[in-house]
PDB file of C-alpha atoms in Angstrom:
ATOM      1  CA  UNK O 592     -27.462 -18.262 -17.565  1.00  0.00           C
ATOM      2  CA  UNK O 593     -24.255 -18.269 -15.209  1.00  0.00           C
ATOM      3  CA  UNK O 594     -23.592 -15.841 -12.924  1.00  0.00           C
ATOM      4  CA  UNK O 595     -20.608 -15.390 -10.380  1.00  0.00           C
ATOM      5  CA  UNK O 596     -21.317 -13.516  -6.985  1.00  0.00           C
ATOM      6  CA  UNK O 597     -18.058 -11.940  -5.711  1.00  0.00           C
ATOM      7  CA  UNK O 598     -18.442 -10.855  -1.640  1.00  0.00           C
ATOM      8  CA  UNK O 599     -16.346 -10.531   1.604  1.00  0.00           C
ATOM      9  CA  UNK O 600     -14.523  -7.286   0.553  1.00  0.00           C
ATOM     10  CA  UNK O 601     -14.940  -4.105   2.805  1.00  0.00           C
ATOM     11  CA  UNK O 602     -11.785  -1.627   4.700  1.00  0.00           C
ATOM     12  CA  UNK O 603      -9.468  -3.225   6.700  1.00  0.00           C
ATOM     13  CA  UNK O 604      -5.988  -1.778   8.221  1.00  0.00           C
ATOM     14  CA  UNK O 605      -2.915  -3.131   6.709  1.00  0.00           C
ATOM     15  CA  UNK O 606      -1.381  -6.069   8.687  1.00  0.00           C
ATOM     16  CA  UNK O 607      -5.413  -7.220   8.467  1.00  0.00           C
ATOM     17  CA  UNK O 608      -7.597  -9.984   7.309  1.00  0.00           C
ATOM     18  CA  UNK O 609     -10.022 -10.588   4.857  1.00  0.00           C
ATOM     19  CA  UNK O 610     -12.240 -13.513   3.213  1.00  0.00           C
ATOM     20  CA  UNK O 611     -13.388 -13.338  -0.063  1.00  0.00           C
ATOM     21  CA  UNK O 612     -16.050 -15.546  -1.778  1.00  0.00           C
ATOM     22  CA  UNK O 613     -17.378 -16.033  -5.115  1.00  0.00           C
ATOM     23  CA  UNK O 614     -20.539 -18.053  -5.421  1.00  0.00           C
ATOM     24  CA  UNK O 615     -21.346 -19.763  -9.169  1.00  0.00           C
ATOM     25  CA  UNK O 616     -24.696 -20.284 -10.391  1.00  0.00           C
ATOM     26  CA  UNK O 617     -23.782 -23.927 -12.587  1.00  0.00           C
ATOM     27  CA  UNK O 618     -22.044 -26.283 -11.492  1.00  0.00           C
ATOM     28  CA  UNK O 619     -20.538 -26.164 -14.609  1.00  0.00           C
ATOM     29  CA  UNK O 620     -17.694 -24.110 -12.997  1.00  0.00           C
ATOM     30  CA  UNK O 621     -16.579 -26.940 -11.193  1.00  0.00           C
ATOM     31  CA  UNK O 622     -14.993 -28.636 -13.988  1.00  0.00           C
ATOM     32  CA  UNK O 623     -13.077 -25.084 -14.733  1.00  0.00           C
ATOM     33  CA  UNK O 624      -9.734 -23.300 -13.618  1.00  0.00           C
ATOM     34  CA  UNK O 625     -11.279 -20.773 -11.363  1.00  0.00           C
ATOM     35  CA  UNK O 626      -9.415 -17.244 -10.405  1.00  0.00           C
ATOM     36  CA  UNK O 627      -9.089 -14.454  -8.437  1.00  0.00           C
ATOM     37  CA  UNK O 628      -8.246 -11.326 -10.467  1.00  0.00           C
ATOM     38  CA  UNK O 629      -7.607  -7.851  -8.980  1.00  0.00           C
ATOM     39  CA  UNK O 630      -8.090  -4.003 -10.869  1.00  0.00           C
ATOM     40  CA  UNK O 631      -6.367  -1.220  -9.363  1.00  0.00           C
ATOM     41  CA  UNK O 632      -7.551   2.420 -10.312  1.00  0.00           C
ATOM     42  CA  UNK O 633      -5.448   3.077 -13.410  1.00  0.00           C
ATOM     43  CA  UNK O 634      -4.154  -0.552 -13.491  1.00  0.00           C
ATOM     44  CA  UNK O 635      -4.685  -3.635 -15.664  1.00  0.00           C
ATOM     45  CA  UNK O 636      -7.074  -6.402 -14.425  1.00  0.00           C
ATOM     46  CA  UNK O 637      -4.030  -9.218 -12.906  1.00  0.00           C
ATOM     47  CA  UNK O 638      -4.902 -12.979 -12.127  1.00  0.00           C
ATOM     48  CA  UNK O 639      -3.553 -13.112  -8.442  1.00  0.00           C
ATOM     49  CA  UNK O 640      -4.472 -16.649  -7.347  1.00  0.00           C
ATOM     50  CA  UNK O 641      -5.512 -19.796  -9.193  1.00  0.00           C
ATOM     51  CA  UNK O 642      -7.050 -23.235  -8.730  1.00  0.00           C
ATOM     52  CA  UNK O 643      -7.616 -26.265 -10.697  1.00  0.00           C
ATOM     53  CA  UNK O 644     -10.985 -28.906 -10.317  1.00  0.00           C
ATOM     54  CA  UNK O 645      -8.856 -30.493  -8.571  1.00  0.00           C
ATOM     55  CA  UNK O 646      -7.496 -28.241  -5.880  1.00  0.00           C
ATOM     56  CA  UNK O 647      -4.261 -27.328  -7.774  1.00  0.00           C
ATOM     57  CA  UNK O 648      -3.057 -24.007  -6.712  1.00  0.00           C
ATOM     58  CA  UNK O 649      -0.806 -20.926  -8.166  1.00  0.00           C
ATOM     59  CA  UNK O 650      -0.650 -17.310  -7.179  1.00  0.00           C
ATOM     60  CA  UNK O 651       1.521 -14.442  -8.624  1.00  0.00           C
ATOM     61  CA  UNK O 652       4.995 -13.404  -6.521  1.00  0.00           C
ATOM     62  CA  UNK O 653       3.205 -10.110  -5.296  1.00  0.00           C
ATOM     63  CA  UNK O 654       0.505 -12.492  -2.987  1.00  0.00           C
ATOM     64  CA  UNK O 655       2.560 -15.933  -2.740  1.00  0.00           C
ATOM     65  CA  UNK O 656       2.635 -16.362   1.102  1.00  0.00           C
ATOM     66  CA  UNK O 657      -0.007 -13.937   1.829  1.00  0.00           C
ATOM     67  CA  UNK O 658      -2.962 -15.582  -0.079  1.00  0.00           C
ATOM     68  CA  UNK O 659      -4.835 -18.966  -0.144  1.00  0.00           C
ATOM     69  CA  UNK O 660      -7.547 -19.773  -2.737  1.00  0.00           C
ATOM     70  CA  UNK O 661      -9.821 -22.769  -1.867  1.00  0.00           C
ATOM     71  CA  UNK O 662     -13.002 -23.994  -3.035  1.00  0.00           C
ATOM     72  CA  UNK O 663     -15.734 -26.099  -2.593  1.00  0.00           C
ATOM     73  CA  UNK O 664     -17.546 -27.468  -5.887  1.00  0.00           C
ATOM     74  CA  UNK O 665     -20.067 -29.404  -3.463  1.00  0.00           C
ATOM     75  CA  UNK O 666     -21.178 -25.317  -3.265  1.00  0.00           C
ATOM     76  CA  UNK O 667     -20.327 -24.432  -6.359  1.00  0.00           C
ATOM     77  CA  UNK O 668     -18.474 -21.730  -4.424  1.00  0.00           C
ATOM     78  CA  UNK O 669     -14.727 -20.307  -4.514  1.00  0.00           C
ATOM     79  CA  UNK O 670     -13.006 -18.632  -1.556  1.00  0.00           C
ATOM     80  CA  UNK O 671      -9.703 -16.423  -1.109  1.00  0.00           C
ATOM     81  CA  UNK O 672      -8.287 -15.845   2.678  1.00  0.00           C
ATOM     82  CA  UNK O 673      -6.124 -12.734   2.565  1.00  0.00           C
ATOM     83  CA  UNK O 674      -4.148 -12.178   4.875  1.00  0.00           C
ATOM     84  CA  UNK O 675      -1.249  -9.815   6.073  1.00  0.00           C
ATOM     85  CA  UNK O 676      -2.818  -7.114   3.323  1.00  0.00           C
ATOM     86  CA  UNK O 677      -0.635  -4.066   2.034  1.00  0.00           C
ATOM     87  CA  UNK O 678      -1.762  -0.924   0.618  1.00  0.00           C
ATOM     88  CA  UNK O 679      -0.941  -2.008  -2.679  1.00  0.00           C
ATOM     89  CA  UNK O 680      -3.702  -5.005  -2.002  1.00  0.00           C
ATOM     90  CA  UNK O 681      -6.312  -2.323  -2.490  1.00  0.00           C
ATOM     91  CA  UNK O 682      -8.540  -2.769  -5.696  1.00  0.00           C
ATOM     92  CA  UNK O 683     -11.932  -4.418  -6.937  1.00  0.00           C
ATOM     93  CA  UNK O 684     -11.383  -8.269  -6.851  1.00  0.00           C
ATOM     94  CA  UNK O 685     -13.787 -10.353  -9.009  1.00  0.00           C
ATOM     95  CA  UNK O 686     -13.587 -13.977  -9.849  1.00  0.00           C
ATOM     96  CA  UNK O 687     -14.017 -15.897 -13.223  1.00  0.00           C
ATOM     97  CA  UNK O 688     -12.793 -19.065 -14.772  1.00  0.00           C
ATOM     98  CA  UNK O 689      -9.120 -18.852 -16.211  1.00  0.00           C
ATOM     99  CA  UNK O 690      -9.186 -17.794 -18.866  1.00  0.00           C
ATOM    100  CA  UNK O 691     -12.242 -15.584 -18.200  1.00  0.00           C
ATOM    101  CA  UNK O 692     -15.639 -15.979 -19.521  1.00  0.00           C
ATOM    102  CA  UNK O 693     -16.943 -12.033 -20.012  1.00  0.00           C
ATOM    103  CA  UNK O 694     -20.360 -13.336 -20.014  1.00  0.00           C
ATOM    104  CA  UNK O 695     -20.229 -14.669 -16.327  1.00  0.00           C
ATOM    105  CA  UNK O 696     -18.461 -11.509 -14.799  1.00  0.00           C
ATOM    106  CA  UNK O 697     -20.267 -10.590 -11.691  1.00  0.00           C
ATOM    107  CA  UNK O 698     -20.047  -7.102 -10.124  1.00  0.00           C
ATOM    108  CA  UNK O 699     -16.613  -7.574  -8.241  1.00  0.00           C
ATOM    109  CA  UNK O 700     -16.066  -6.410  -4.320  1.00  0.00           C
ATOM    110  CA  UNK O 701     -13.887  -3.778  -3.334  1.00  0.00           C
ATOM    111  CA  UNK O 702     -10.461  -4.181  -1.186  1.00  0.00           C
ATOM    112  CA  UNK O 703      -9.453  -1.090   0.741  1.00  0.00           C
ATOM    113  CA  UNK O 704      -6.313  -1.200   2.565  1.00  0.00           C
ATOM    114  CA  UNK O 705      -5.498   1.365   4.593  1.00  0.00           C
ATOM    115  CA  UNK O 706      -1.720   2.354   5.687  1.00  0.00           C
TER     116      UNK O 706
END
């Protein structure tokens, strides 16, 4: 059975910092794409930040210069440092493989940003 852990999310002024990780429970997900995606109240689920097995990285405009997604397969474990957050930052962030695997979602931890 795999199983993603999202944590690190919690209330944090705008201008602020936060660290979010996702722990896997196969190593499987090391040989995947893995992503941060974001759901707004109202709003579509959005892919915000990607990374290859290999450490290849992509993020969408709205976080590009803001965000960093890293990981460490030795941990089977994904990270995303977010920093300078906006208002608009605020949602439930969960991680998955791109393109996602509904059978591993995990519970997702919730981004508040406050103006």
């Amino acid at each position: 059975q795999v199983q993603l852990v999202e944590s690190g999310g919690g209330l944090v002024q705008a201008g602020g910092s936060l660290r979010l990780s996702c722990a896997a429970s196969g190593s499987i997900f090391r040989l995947f794409v893995m992503g941060w995606y974001r759901q707004a109240p109202g709003k579509q689920r959005e892919l915000v930040a990607q990374i290859t097995s290999g450490g290849t990285t992509n993020y969408a405009d709205s976080v590009k210069g803001r965000f960093t997604i890293s990981r460490d397969n030795a941990k089977n474990t994904v990270y995303l440092q977010m920093n300078s957050l906006k208002p608009e930052d605020t949602a439930i962030y969960y991680c998955n493989k791109v393109p996602q695997w509904s059978a591993a979602e995990g519970q997702g931890t919730q981004v508040t940003v406050s103006s």
